[in-house]
PDB file of N, CA, C and O in Angstrom:
ATOM      1  N   MET V   1      97.223 210.020 118.739  1.00 60.00           N
ATOM      2  CA  MET V   1      96.527 208.560 118.983  1.00 60.00           C
ATOM      3  C   MET V   1      96.834 208.029 117.330  1.00 60.00           C
ATOM      4  O   MET V   1      97.423 208.934 116.297  1.00 60.00           O
ATOM      5  N   ASN V   2      97.326 206.750 117.070  1.00 66.00           N
ATOM      6  CA  ASN V   2      97.607 206.034 116.000  1.00 66.00           C
ATOM      7  C   ASN V   2      96.896 205.351 115.154  1.00 66.00           C
ATOM      8  O   ASN V   2      96.279 204.660 116.538  1.00 66.00           O
ATOM      9  N   ILE V   3      96.486 204.897 114.342  1.00 75.00           N
ATOM     10  CA  ILE V   3      95.760 203.483 113.869  1.00 75.00           C
ATOM     11  C   ILE V   3      96.253 202.404 113.540  1.00 75.00           C
ATOM     12  O   ILE V   3      97.225 202.959 112.565  1.00 75.00           O
ATOM     13  N   VAL V   4      96.176 201.244 113.616  1.00 87.00           N
ATOM     14  CA  VAL V   4      96.774 199.942 114.236  1.00 87.00           C
ATOM     15  C   VAL V   4      96.017 199.351 113.266  1.00 87.00           C
ATOM     16  O   VAL V   4      94.546 199.162 112.856  1.00 87.00           O
ATOM     17  N   ARG V   5      96.646 198.469 112.264  1.00 92.00           N
ATOM     18  CA  ARG V   5      96.006 197.485 111.719  1.00 92.00           C
ATOM     19  C   ARG V   5      95.954 196.086 112.520  1.00 92.00           C
ATOM     20  O   ARG V   5      94.871 195.102 112.628  1.00 92.00           O
ATOM     21  N   LYS V   6      96.929 195.520 113.286  1.00 94.00           N
ATOM     22  CA  LYS V   6      96.813 194.613 113.887  1.00 94.00           C
ATOM     23  C   LYS V   6      97.217 194.715 115.332  1.00 94.00           C
ATOM     24  O   LYS V   6      98.452 195.045 115.427  1.00 94.00           O
ATOM     25  N   ILE V   7      96.981 193.713 116.398  1.00 95.00           N
ATOM     26  CA  ILE V   7      97.489 193.933 117.494  1.00 95.00           C
ATOM     27  C   ILE V   7      97.531 192.536 117.932  1.00 95.00           C
ATOM     28  O   ILE V   7      96.593 191.709 117.634  1.00 95.00           O
ATOM     29  N   SER V   8      98.733 191.939 118.623  1.00 95.00           N
ATOM     30  CA  SER V   8      98.838 190.435 119.374  1.00 95.00           C
ATOM     31  C   SER V   8      99.476 191.060 120.995  1.00 95.00           C
ATOM     32  O   SER V   8     100.191 191.960 121.210  1.00 95.00           O
ATOM     33  N   VAL V   9      98.053 190.406 121.663  1.00 94.00           N
ATOM     34  CA  VAL V   9      98.169 190.417 123.210  1.00 94.00           C
ATOM     35  C   VAL V   9      98.751 189.741 123.826  1.00 94.00           C
ATOM     36  O   VAL V   9      98.063 188.284 123.812  1.00 94.00           O
ATOM     37  N   GLY V  10      99.809 189.707 124.843  1.00 93.00           N
ATOM     38  CA  GLY V  10     100.405 188.246 125.237  1.00 93.00           C
ATOM     39  C   GLY V  10     101.624 188.567 125.459  1.00 93.00           C
ATOM     40  O   GLY V  10     102.568 189.150 124.263  1.00 93.00           O
ATOM     41  N   PRO V  11     102.512 187.743 126.505  1.00 91.00           N
ATOM     42  CA  PRO V  11     103.715 187.543 126.329  1.00 91.00           C
ATOM     43  C   PRO V  11     104.765 186.746 125.289  1.00 91.00           C
ATOM     44  O   PRO V  11     105.687 186.850 124.994  1.00 91.00           O
ATOM     45  N   ASP V  12     103.513 185.552 124.766  1.00 90.00           N
ATOM     46  CA  ASP V  12     104.566 184.848 123.939  1.00 90.00           C
ATOM     47  C   ASP V  12     103.783 185.355 122.804  1.00 90.00           C
ATOM     48  O   ASP V  12     102.197 184.843 122.366  1.00 90.00           O
ATOM     49  N   TYR V  13     104.179 185.650 121.286  1.00 88.00           N
ATOM     50  CA  TYR V  13     103.954 185.722 120.167  1.00 88.00           C
ATOM     51  C   TYR V  13     102.984 184.750 119.481  1.00 88.00           C
ATOM     52  O   TYR V  13     102.256 185.055 119.010  1.00 88.00           O
ATOM     53  N   MET V  14     103.573 183.096 119.648  1.00 89.00           N
ATOM     54  CA  MET V  14     103.159 182.402 118.969  1.00 89.00           C
ATOM     55  C   MET V  14     101.776 181.790 119.758  1.00 89.00           C
ATOM     56  O   MET V  14     101.143 181.217 118.950  1.00 89.00           O
ATOM     57  N   LYS V  15     101.783 182.164 121.031  1.00 92.00           N
ATOM     58  CA  LYS V  15     100.500 181.533 121.784  1.00 92.00           C
ATOM     59  C   LYS V  15      99.373 182.613 122.056  1.00 92.00           C
ATOM     60  O   LYS V  15      98.297 182.833 122.877  1.00 92.00           O
ATOM     61  N   CYS V  16      99.411 184.248 121.359  1.00 94.00           N
ATOM     62  CA  CYS V  16      98.972 185.037 121.872  1.00 94.00           C
ATOM     63  C   CYS V  16      97.355 185.652 121.222  1.00 94.00           C
ATOM     64  O   CYS V  16      97.569 185.026 119.867  1.00 94.00           O
ATOM     65  N   MET V  17      96.658 186.633 121.207  1.00 95.00           N
ATOM     66  CA  MET V  17      95.646 186.766 120.801  1.00 95.00           C
ATOM     67  C   MET V  17      95.985 187.492 119.490  1.00 95.00           C
ATOM     68  O   MET V  17      96.623 189.081 120.195  1.00 95.00           O
ATOM     69  N   HIS V  18      95.325 187.297 118.585  1.00 95.00           N
ATOM     70  CA  HIS V  18      95.819 188.340 117.619  1.00 95.00           C
ATOM     71  C   HIS V  18      94.424 188.925 117.194  1.00 95.00           C
ATOM     72  O   HIS V  18      93.216 188.323 116.987  1.00 95.00           O
ATOM     73  N   TYR V  19      94.398 190.166 117.022  1.00 96.00           N
ATOM     74  CA  TYR V  19      93.332 191.358 116.636  1.00 96.00           C
ATOM     75  C   TYR V  19      93.500 191.803 115.542  1.00 96.00           C
ATOM     76  O   TYR V  19      94.208 192.621 115.476  1.00 96.00           O
ATOM     77  N   VAL V  20      92.507 191.821 114.019  1.00 96.00           N
ATOM     78  CA  VAL V  20      93.503 192.090 112.839  1.00 96.00           C
ATOM     79  C   VAL V  20      91.492 193.539 112.198  1.00 96.00           C
ATOM     80  O   VAL V  20      90.520 192.645 112.336  1.00 96.00           O
ATOM     81  N   VAL V  21      91.926 194.300 112.109  1.00 95.00           N
ATOM     82  CA  VAL V  21      90.943 195.300 111.502  1.00 95.00           C
ATOM     83  C   VAL V  21      90.080 194.693 110.184  1.00 95.00           C
ATOM     84  O   VAL V  21      90.957 193.857 109.353  1.00 95.00           O
ATOM     85  N   GLY V  22      89.112 194.047 110.182  1.00 96.00           N
ATOM     86  CA  GLY V  22      88.174 193.677 109.350  1.00 96.00           C
ATOM     87  C   GLY V  22      88.075 192.223 109.662  1.00 96.00           C
ATOM     88  O   GLY V  22      87.211 191.297 109.289  1.00 96.00           O
ATOM     89  N   GLN V  23      88.635 191.604 110.491  1.00 97.00           N
ATOM     90  CA  GLN V  23      88.419 190.258 111.171  1.00 97.00           C
ATOM     91  C   GLN V  23      86.738 189.807 111.844  1.00 97.00           C
ATOM     92  O   GLN V  23      86.138 190.712 112.988  1.00 97.00           O
ATOM     93  N   GLU V  24      86.262 188.937 111.735  1.00 97.00           N
ATOM     94  CA  GLU V  24      84.953 188.725 112.210  1.00 97.00           C
ATOM     95  C   GLU V  24      85.413 188.289 113.594  1.00 97.00           C
ATOM     96  O   GLU V  24      85.615 187.332 113.710  1.00 97.00           O
ATOM     97  N   VAL V  25      84.200 188.953 114.516  1.00 97.00           N
ATOM     98  CA  VAL V  25      84.236 188.412 115.921  1.00 97.00           C
ATOM     99  C   VAL V  25      82.572 188.258 116.416  1.00 97.00           C
ATOM    100  O   VAL V  25      81.943 187.950 115.915  1.00 97.00           O
ATOM    101  N   LEU V  26      82.650 187.440 117.627  1.00 95.00           N
ATOM    102  CA  LEU V  26      81.248 187.193 118.095  1.00 95.00           C
ATOM    103  C   LEU V  26      80.564 186.284 117.267  1.00 95.00           C
ATOM    104  O   LEU V  26      79.379 187.096 116.822  1.00 95.00           O
ATOM    105  N   GLY V  27      81.327 185.204 117.188  1.00 95.00           N
ATOM    106  CA  GLY V  27      79.979 184.139 116.354  1.00 95.00           C
ATOM    107  C   GLY V  27      79.690 184.946 114.832  1.00 95.00           C
ATOM    108  O   GLY V  27      78.718 184.899 114.316  1.00 95.00           O
ATOM    109  N   ARG V  28      80.706 185.486 114.175  1.00 95.00           N
ATOM    110  CA  ARG V  28      80.555 186.525 113.054  1.00 95.00           C
ATOM    111  C   ARG V  28      79.489 187.547 112.778  1.00 95.00           C
ATOM    112  O   ARG V  28      79.239 187.700 111.750  1.00 95.00           O
ATOM    113  N   SER V  29      79.096 187.806 113.872  1.00 96.00           N
ATOM    114  CA  SER V  29      77.921 189.085 114.232  1.00 96.00           C
ATOM    115  C   SER V  29      78.679 190.377 114.186  1.00 96.00           C
ATOM    116  O   SER V  29      78.224 191.373 113.885  1.00 96.00           O
ATOM    117  N   TYR V  30      79.939 190.556 114.144  1.00 98.00           N
ATOM    118  CA  TYR V  30      80.672 191.830 114.634  1.00 98.00           C
ATOM    119  C   TYR V  30      82.218 191.551 113.619  1.00 98.00           C
ATOM    120  O   TYR V  30      82.407 190.469 113.341  1.00 98.00           O
ATOM    121  N   VAL V  31      82.355 192.756 112.996  1.00 98.00           N
ATOM    122  CA  VAL V  31      83.465 193.042 112.488  1.00 98.00           C
ATOM    123  C   VAL V  31      84.381 194.012 113.224  1.00 98.00           C
ATOM    124  O   VAL V  31      84.122 195.229 113.231  1.00 98.00           O
ATOM    125  N   ILE V  32      85.808 193.709 113.641  1.00 97.00           N
ATOM    126  CA  ILE V  32      86.593 194.578 114.222  1.00 97.00           C
ATOM    127  C   ILE V  32      87.100 195.994 112.979  1.00 97.00           C
ATOM    128  O   ILE V  32      86.975 195.713 112.034  1.00 97.00           O
ATOM    129  N   ASP V  33      86.226 197.121 113.359  1.00 96.00           N
ATOM    130  CA  ASP V  33      86.168 198.465 112.596  1.00 96.00           C
ATOM    131  C   ASP V  33      87.502 199.149 112.678  1.00 96.00           C
ATOM    132  O   ASP V  33      88.287 199.379 111.491  1.00 96.00           O
ATOM    133  N   SER V  34      87.616 199.336 113.827  1.00 94.00           N
ATOM    134  CA  SER V  34      89.103 199.887 113.820  1.00 94.00           C
ATOM    135  C   SER V  34      89.819 199.739 115.490  1.00 94.00           C
ATOM    136  O   SER V  34      88.919 198.674 116.408  1.00 94.00           O
ATOM    137  N   ILE V  35      91.450 199.724 115.331  1.00 94.00           N
ATOM    138  CA  ILE V  35      92.258 199.400 116.489  1.00 94.00           C
ATOM    139  C   ILE V  35      92.472 200.823 116.702  1.00 94.00           C
ATOM    140  O   ILE V  35      93.693 201.387 116.059  1.00 94.00           O
ATOM    141  N   ILE V  36      92.631 201.141 118.327  1.00 91.00           N
ATOM    142  CA  ILE V  36      93.108 202.816 118.031  1.00 91.00           C
ATOM    143  C   ILE V  36      94.293 202.328 119.289  1.00 91.00           C
ATOM    144  O   ILE V  36      93.982 201.953 120.548  1.00 91.00           O
ATOM    145  N   GLN V  37      95.441 203.146 118.734  1.00 87.00           N
ATOM    146  CA  GLN V  37      96.542 203.344 120.132  1.00 87.00           C
ATOM    147  C   GLN V  37      95.936 204.986 120.629  1.00 87.00           C
ATOM    148  O   GLN V  37      96.465 205.869 119.900  1.00 87.00           O
ATOM    149  N   GLU V  38      96.017 205.123 122.218  1.00 85.00           N
ATOM    150  CA  GLU V  38      96.069 206.134 122.682  1.00 85.00           C
ATOM    151  C   GLU V  38      97.478 206.335 124.050  1.00 85.00           C
ATOM    152  O   GLU V  38      98.614 205.215 123.652  1.00 85.00           O
ATOM    153  N   ASP V  39      97.134 207.336 124.749  1.00 85.00           N
ATOM    154  CA  ASP V  39      98.577 207.542 125.445  1.00 85.00           C
ATOM    155  C   ASP V  39      98.497 206.522 126.412  1.00 85.00           C
ATOM    156  O   ASP V  39      99.645 205.862 126.747  1.00 85.00           O
ATOM    157  N   THR V  40      97.138 205.729 127.202  1.00 89.00           N
ATOM    158  CA  THR V  40      97.317 205.044 128.045  1.00 89.00           C
ATOM    159  C   THR V  40      96.652 203.460 127.953  1.00 89.00           C
ATOM    160  O   THR V  40      96.663 202.870 128.750  1.00 89.00           O
ATOM    161  N   ALA V  41      96.596 203.287 126.459  1.00 91.00           N
ATOM    162  CA  ALA V  41      95.439 202.255 125.986  1.00 91.00           C
ATOM    163  C   ALA V  41      95.257 202.100 124.617  1.00 91.00           C
ATOM    164  O   ALA V  41      95.387 203.017 123.938  1.00 91.00           O
ATOM    165  N   ILE V  42      95.047 200.766 124.019  1.00 91.00           N
ATOM    166  CA  ILE V  42      94.903 200.097 122.853  1.00 91.00           C
ATOM    167  C   ILE V  42      93.141 199.922 122.760  1.00 91.00           C
ATOM    168  O   ILE V  42      93.108 199.103 123.792  1.00 91.00           O
ATOM    169  N   SER V  43      92.758 200.710 121.832  1.00 93.00           N
ATOM    170  CA  SER V  43      91.309 200.238 121.988  1.00 93.00           C
ATOM    171  C   SER V  43      91.039 199.745 120.996  1.00 93.00           C
ATOM    172  O   SER V  43      91.201 200.090 119.938  1.00 93.00           O
ATOM    173  N   ILE V  44      89.724 198.397 121.031  1.00 95.00           N
ATOM    174  CA  ILE V  44      88.911 197.919 119.859  1.00 95.00           C
ATOM    175  C   ILE V  44      87.673 198.351 119.663  1.00 95.00           C
ATOM    176  O   ILE V  44      87.176 198.004 120.252  1.00 95.00           O
ATOM    177  N   TYR V  45      87.008 198.681 118.361  1.00 97.00           N
ATOM    178  CA  TYR V  45      85.921 198.788 117.971  1.00 97.00           C
ATOM    179  C   TYR V  45      85.550 198.472 117.100  1.00 97.00           C
ATOM    180  O   TYR V  45      86.116 197.771 116.728  1.00 97.00           O
ATOM    181  N   ILE V  46      84.164 197.529 117.747  1.00 98.00           N
ATOM    182  CA  ILE V  46      83.478 196.205 116.787  1.00 98.00           C
ATOM    183  C   ILE V  46      82.576 197.401 115.579  1.00 98.00           C
ATOM    184  O   ILE V  46      82.101 198.179 116.494  1.00 98.00           O
ATOM    185  N   ARG V  47      82.277 196.731 114.516  1.00 98.00           N
ATOM    186  CA  ARG V  47      80.922 197.253 113.945  1.00 98.00           C
ATOM    187  C   ARG V  47      79.719 196.425 113.422  1.00 98.00           C
ATOM    188  O   ARG V  47      80.499 194.849 113.246  1.00 98.00           O
ATOM    189  N   LYS V  48      78.583 196.671 113.842  1.00 97.00           N
ATOM    190  CA  LYS V  48      77.734 195.713 112.910  1.00 97.00           C
ATOM    191  C   LYS V  48      76.477 196.640 112.496  1.00 97.00           C
ATOM    192  O   LYS V  48      76.319 197.418 113.308  1.00 97.00           O
ATOM    193  N   ASP V  49      76.535 196.317 111.302  1.00 94.00           N
ATOM    194  CA  ASP V  49      75.737 197.281 110.072  1.00 94.00           C
ATOM    195  C   ASP V  49      76.246 198.991 110.383  1.00 94.00           C
ATOM    196  O   ASP V  49      77.516 198.919 109.935  1.00 94.00           O
ATOM    197  N   ASP V  50      75.369 199.834 111.195  1.00 93.00           N
ATOM    198  CA  ASP V  50      75.729 200.937 111.212  1.00 93.00           C
ATOM    199  C   ASP V  50      76.382 201.401 112.571  1.00 93.00           C
ATOM    200  O   ASP V  50      76.862 202.297 112.935  1.00 93.00           O
ATOM    201  N   GLU V  51      76.168 200.535 113.411  1.00 97.00           N
ATOM    202  CA  GLU V  51      76.755 200.872 114.842  1.00 97.00           C
ATOM    203  C   GLU V  51      77.866 200.162 115.089  1.00 97.00           C
ATOM    204  O   GLU V  51      78.533 199.052 114.690  1.00 97.00           O
ATOM    205  N   ILE V  52      78.822 201.349 115.730  1.00 97.00           N
ATOM    206  CA  ILE V  52      80.205 200.935 116.083  1.00 97.00           C
ATOM    207  C   ILE V  52      80.218 201.028 117.680  1.00 97.00           C
ATOM    208  O   ILE V  52      79.983 202.128 118.128  1.00 97.00           O
ATOM    209  N   VAL V  53      80.868 200.122 118.351  1.00 97.00           N
ATOM    210  CA  VAL V  53      81.118 199.940 119.893  1.00 97.00           C
ATOM    211  C   VAL V  53      81.876 199.750 120.234  1.00 97.00           C
ATOM    212  O   VAL V  53      82.951 199.248 119.537  1.00 97.00           O
ATOM    213  N   LYS V  54      82.843 200.202 121.593  1.00 97.00           N
ATOM    214  CA  LYS V  54      84.076 199.867 122.017  1.00 97.00           C
ATOM    215  C   LYS V  54      83.811 198.486 122.513  1.00 97.00           C
ATOM    216  O   LYS V  54      83.088 198.093 123.313  1.00 97.00           O
ATOM    217  N   TRP V  55      84.723 197.711 122.297  1.00 97.00           N
ATOM    218  CA  TRP V  55      84.707 195.758 122.604  1.00 97.00           C
ATOM    219  C   TRP V  55      85.977 195.293 123.321  1.00 97.00           C
ATOM    220  O   TRP V  55      85.773 195.144 124.739  1.00 97.00           O
ATOM    221  N   LYS V  56      86.885 195.968 123.474  1.00 95.00           N
ATOM    222  CA  LYS V  56      88.258 195.518 124.215  1.00 95.00           C
ATOM    223  C   LYS V  56      88.991 196.960 124.211  1.00 95.00           C
ATOM    224  O   LYS V  56      88.985 197.723 123.771  1.00 95.00           O
ATOM    225  N   GLU V  57      89.337 197.167 125.624  1.00 95.00           N
ATOM    226  CA  GLU V  57      90.995 198.020 125.792  1.00 95.00           C
ATOM    227  C   GLU V  57      91.563 197.407 126.734  1.00 95.00           C
ATOM    228  O   GLU V  57      91.366 196.737 127.439  1.00 95.00           O
ATOM    229  N   PHE V  58      92.818 197.683 126.035  1.00 93.00           N
ATOM    230  CA  PHE V  58      94.031 196.705 127.230  1.00 93.00           C
ATOM    231  C   PHE V  58      94.954 198.065 127.588  1.00 93.00           C
ATOM    232  O   PHE V  58      95.059 199.185 126.818  1.00 93.00           O
ATOM    233  N   SER V  59      95.580 197.994 128.625  1.00 91.00           N
ATOM    234  CA  SER V  59      96.078 198.929 129.623  1.00 91.00           C
ATOM    235  C   SER V  59      97.835 198.812 128.580  1.00 91.00           C
ATOM    236  O   SER V  59      98.323 198.036 128.214  1.00 91.00           O
ATOM    237  N   SER V  60      98.580 200.153 128.617  1.00 83.00           N
ATOM    238  CA  SER V  60      99.895 200.203 128.448  1.00 83.00           C
ATOM    239  C   SER V  60     100.813 199.258 128.703  1.00 83.00           C
ATOM    240  O   SER V  60     101.778 199.092 128.359  1.00 83.00           O
ATOM    241  N   THR V  61     100.206 198.861 129.976  1.00 88.00           N
ATOM    242  CA  THR V  61     101.272 197.844 130.820  1.00 88.00           C
ATOM    243  C   THR V  61     101.070 196.583 130.048  1.00 88.00           C
ATOM    244  O   THR V  61     102.058 195.347 130.572  1.00 88.00           O
ATOM    245  N   MET V  62     100.203 196.333 129.290  1.00 89.00           N
ATOM    246  CA  MET V  62      99.979 194.756 128.539  1.00 89.00           C
ATOM    247  C   MET V  62     100.814 194.377 127.642  1.00 89.00           C
ATOM    248  O   MET V  62     101.177 195.384 126.671  1.00 89.00           O
ATOM    249  N   PRO V  63     101.761 193.387 127.661  1.00 92.00           N
ATOM    250  CA  PRO V  63     102.549 193.150 127.016  1.00 92.00           C
ATOM    251  C   PRO V  63     101.945 193.156 125.123  1.00 92.00           C
ATOM    252  O   PRO V  63     100.878 192.288 125.225  1.00 92.00           O
ATOM    253  N   VAL V  64     101.811 194.021 124.378  1.00 91.00           N
ATOM    254  CA  VAL V  64     101.324 193.543 122.537  1.00 91.00           C
ATOM    255  C   VAL V  64     102.279 193.608 121.922  1.00 91.00           C
ATOM    256  O   VAL V  64     103.617 194.751 121.943  1.00 91.00           O
ATOM    257  N   SER V  65     101.974 193.113 121.232  1.00 91.00           N
ATOM    258  CA  SER V  65     102.855 194.019 119.553  1.00 91.00           C
ATOM    259  C   SER V  65     102.042 194.250 118.287  1.00 91.00           C
ATOM    260  O   SER V  65     100.845 193.692 118.038  1.00 91.00           O
ATOM    261  N   ILE V  66     102.165 195.655 118.241  1.00 91.00           N
ATOM    262  CA  ILE V  66     101.695 196.669 117.357  1.00 91.00           C
ATOM    263  C   ILE V  66     102.010 196.552 115.537  1.00 91.00           C
ATOM    264  O   ILE V  66     102.833 196.435 115.665  1.00 91.00           O
ATOM    265  N   GLU V  67     101.155 196.253 115.158  1.00 91.00           N
ATOM    266  CA  GLU V  67     101.143 196.858 113.327  1.00 91.00           C
ATOM    267  C   GLU V  67     100.433 197.744 112.818  1.00 91.00           C
ATOM    268  O   GLU V  67      99.259 197.752 112.915  1.00 91.00           O
ATOM    269  N   PHE V  68     101.347 198.848 112.391  1.00 88.00           N
ATOM    270  CA  PHE V  68     100.526 200.013 112.185  1.00 88.00           C
ATOM    271  C   PHE V  68      99.938 199.852 110.509  1.00 88.00           C
ATOM    272  O   PHE V  68     100.495 199.262 109.958  1.00 88.00           O
ATOM    273  N   LYS V  69      98.537 200.550 110.325  1.00 79.00           N
ATOM    274  CA  LYS V  69      98.132 200.572 109.192  1.00 79.00           C
ATOM    275  C   LYS V  69      99.301 201.417 108.265  1.00 79.00           C
ATOM    276  O   LYS V  69      99.335 202.695 108.832  1.00 79.00           O
ATOM    277  N   ILE V  70      99.421 201.118 107.525  1.00 78.00           N
ATOM    278  CA  ILE V  70     100.278 201.871 106.487  1.00 78.00           C
ATOM    279  C   ILE V  70      99.909 202.116 105.028  1.00 78.00           C
ATOM    280  O   ILE V  70      99.851 200.835 104.220  1.00 78.00           O
ATOM    281  N   ASP V  71      99.666 203.187 104.336  1.00 73.00           N
ATOM    282  CA  ASP V  71      99.245 203.341 102.901  1.00 73.00           C
ATOM    283  C   ASP V  71     100.084 204.051 102.223  1.00 73.00           C
ATOM    284  O   ASP V  71     100.785 205.011 102.515  1.00 73.00           O
ATOM    285  N   PHE V  72     100.406 203.406 101.130  1.00 63.00           N
ATOM    286  CA  PHE V  72     101.509 203.919  99.938  1.00 63.00           C
ATOM    287  C   PHE V  72     100.513 204.297  98.944  1.00 63.00           C
ATOM    288  O   PHE V  72      99.806 204.002  98.519  1.00 63.00           O
TER     289      PHE V  72
END
């Protein structure tokens, strides 16, 4: 399992959907809490107050560009 900072989903990077940890979504009522890369999928979890829920999941066959979280 790897912690991801940003994913871009779609075959054309300039036209694909971008998801970044900390980004406001769903009418600014939720914030992307984490993006987790697992063996078979990438999952996006969102947070509102103290509640965290799985929002989206992309299979490993979906074309994605991944930017990992790196702390120096």
